[in-house]
CSV table of C-alpha atoms in Angstrom, one decimal:
chain,number,residue,atom,x,y,z
I,1,UNK,CA,10.9,-1.7,-22.5
I,2,UNK,CA,7.2,-2.1,-21.3
I,3,UNK,CA,5.2,1.0,-20.8
I,4,UNK,CA,4.5,2.1,-17.2
I,5,UNK,CA,1.2,1.3,-15.6
I,6,UNK,CA,-0.8,4.0,-13.9
I,7,UNK,CA,0.4,2.7,-10.5
I,8,UNK,CA,4.0,2.9,-11.6
I,9,UNK,CA,3.4,6.5,-12.8
I,10,UNK,CA,1.7,7.4,-9.5
I,11,UNK,CA,4.6,5.9,-7.5
I,12,UNK,CA,7.1,7.8,-9.6
I,13,UNK,CA,5.2,11.1,-9.0
I,14,UNK,CA,5.0,10.4,-5.2
I,15,UNK,CA,8.7,9.6,-5.2
I,16,UNK,CA,9.5,12.9,-7.0
I,17,UNK,CA,7.5,14.8,-4.5
I,18,UNK,CA,9.1,13.0,-1.5
I,19,UNK,CA,12.6,13.8,-2.6
I,20,UNK,CA,11.9,17.3,-4.1
I,21,UNK,CA,12.6,18.2,-7.7
I,22,UNK,CA,13.3,21.0,-10.1
I,23,UNK,CA,10.6,22.2,-12.5
I,24,UNK,CA,11.2,24.1,-15.7
I,25,UNK,CA,8.5,26.6,-16.7
I,26,UNK,CA,8.5,28.1,-20.2
I,27,UNK,CA,6.5,31.1,-21.0
I,28,UNK,CA,6.1,32.3,-24.6
I,29,UNK,CA,4.5,35.5,-25.8
I,30,UNK,CA,3.5,35.9,-29.4
I,31,UNK,CA,2.4,38.9,-31.5
I,32,UNK,CA,0.8,39.0,-35.0
I,33,UNK,CA,3.2,40.2,-37.7
I,34,UNK,CA,1.0,42.6,-39.7
I,35,UNK,CA,3.0,42.2,-42.9
I,36,UNK,CA,2.8,38.4,-42.9
I,37,UNK,CA,-0.4,37.9,-40.9
I,38,UNK,CA,1.3,35.2,-38.8
I,39,UNK,CA,2.2,34.8,-35.2
I,40,UNK,CA,5.8,35.5,-34.3
I,41,UNK,CA,7.5,34.8,-31.0
I,42,UNK,CA,8.2,38.1,-29.2
I,43,UNK,CA,9.4,36.9,-25.7
I,44,UNK,CA,10.4,33.6,-24.3
I,45,UNK,CA,11.1,33.2,-20.6
I,46,UNK,CA,12.5,30.0,-19.0
I,47,UNK,CA,12.2,29.7,-15.3
I,48,UNK,CA,13.6,26.9,-13.1
I,49,UNK,CA,11.9,26.4,-9.8
I,50,UNK,CA,12.9,24.1,-7.0
I,51,UNK,CA,10.1,22.3,-5.1
I,52,UNK,CA,11.4,21.1,-1.8
I,53,UNK,CA,10.7,17.5,-0.4
I,54,UNK,CA,7.1,17.0,0.7
I,55,UNK,CA,6.7,15.3,4.1
I,56,UNK,CA,3.2,13.9,3.3
I,57,UNK,CA,4.5,12.2,0.1
I,58,UNK,CA,7.4,10.8,2.1
I,59,UNK,CA,5.0,9.4,4.6
I,60,UNK,CA,3.1,7.7,1.8
I,61,UNK,CA,6.2,5.9,0.7
I,62,UNK,CA,7.9,5.0,3.9
I,63,UNK,CA,5.2,5.2,6.6
I,64,UNK,CA,4.8,7.5,9.5
I,65,UNK,CA,7.1,7.4,12.5
I,66,UNK,CA,6.8,9.3,15.8
I,67,UNK,CA,10.0,11.3,15.6
I,68,UNK,CA,9.2,13.5,18.6
I,69,UNK,CA,10.0,10.6,20.9
I,70,UNK,CA,13.4,9.9,19.5
I,71,UNK,CA,16.7,11.2,20.9
I,72,UNK,CA,19.1,13.2,18.8
I,73,UNK,CA,21.3,10.2,18.2
I,74,UNK,CA,18.3,8.1,17.2
I,75,UNK,CA,17.1,10.9,14.9
I,76,UNK,CA,20.5,11.0,13.2
I,77,UNK,CA,20.5,7.2,12.7
I,78,UNK,CA,16.9,7.4,11.3
I,79,UNK,CA,18.0,10.2,9.0
I,80,UNK,CA,20.9,8.1,7.6
I,81,UNK,CA,18.6,5.1,7.2
I,82,UNK,CA,16.1,7.2,5.2
I,83,UNK,CA,18.8,8.7,3.0
I,84,UNK,CA,20.0,5.2,2.3
I,85,UNK,CA,16.4,4.2,1.3
I,86,UNK,CA,16.2,7.2,-1.1
I,87,UNK,CA,19.5,6.4,-2.7
I,88,UNK,CA,18.4,2.8,-3.2
I,89,UNK,CA,15.2,4.0,-4.8
I,90,UNK,CA,17.2,6.3,-7.1
I,91,UNK,CA,19.4,3.4,-8.1
I,92,UNK,CA,16.4,1.2,-8.9
I,93,UNK,CA,14.9,4.1,-11.0
I,94,UNK,CA,18.0,4.1,-13.3
C-alpha cells in the first residue's frame, strides 16, 4: 500500500475533527529505585476523552450552507444527507 501524502494526512485529520473522535491519553510517573539506580514505573493512568464534532472542520469538508433559512423539514433532509455523506466517507476510509 502506498504511503499517504501530506494532503491525504491533512484530509484524514480534518475528517476526524468533523466527525468527532476518542483520544487516549497515557500518563506515566517514574521514580528512581535507590537500590538499582534505575527508573521504575510508579503510576500509570490511561484516560479516554471524547472530542465532539467540529463545525469548522465540517465546513472545510462539505462547504457552508445557510441553515437558518431552512424549515425544520428541510433541516431534517439536510441532516440525513450529511449523515449519508459521512457514512460514505467512512466506507471509503476502510
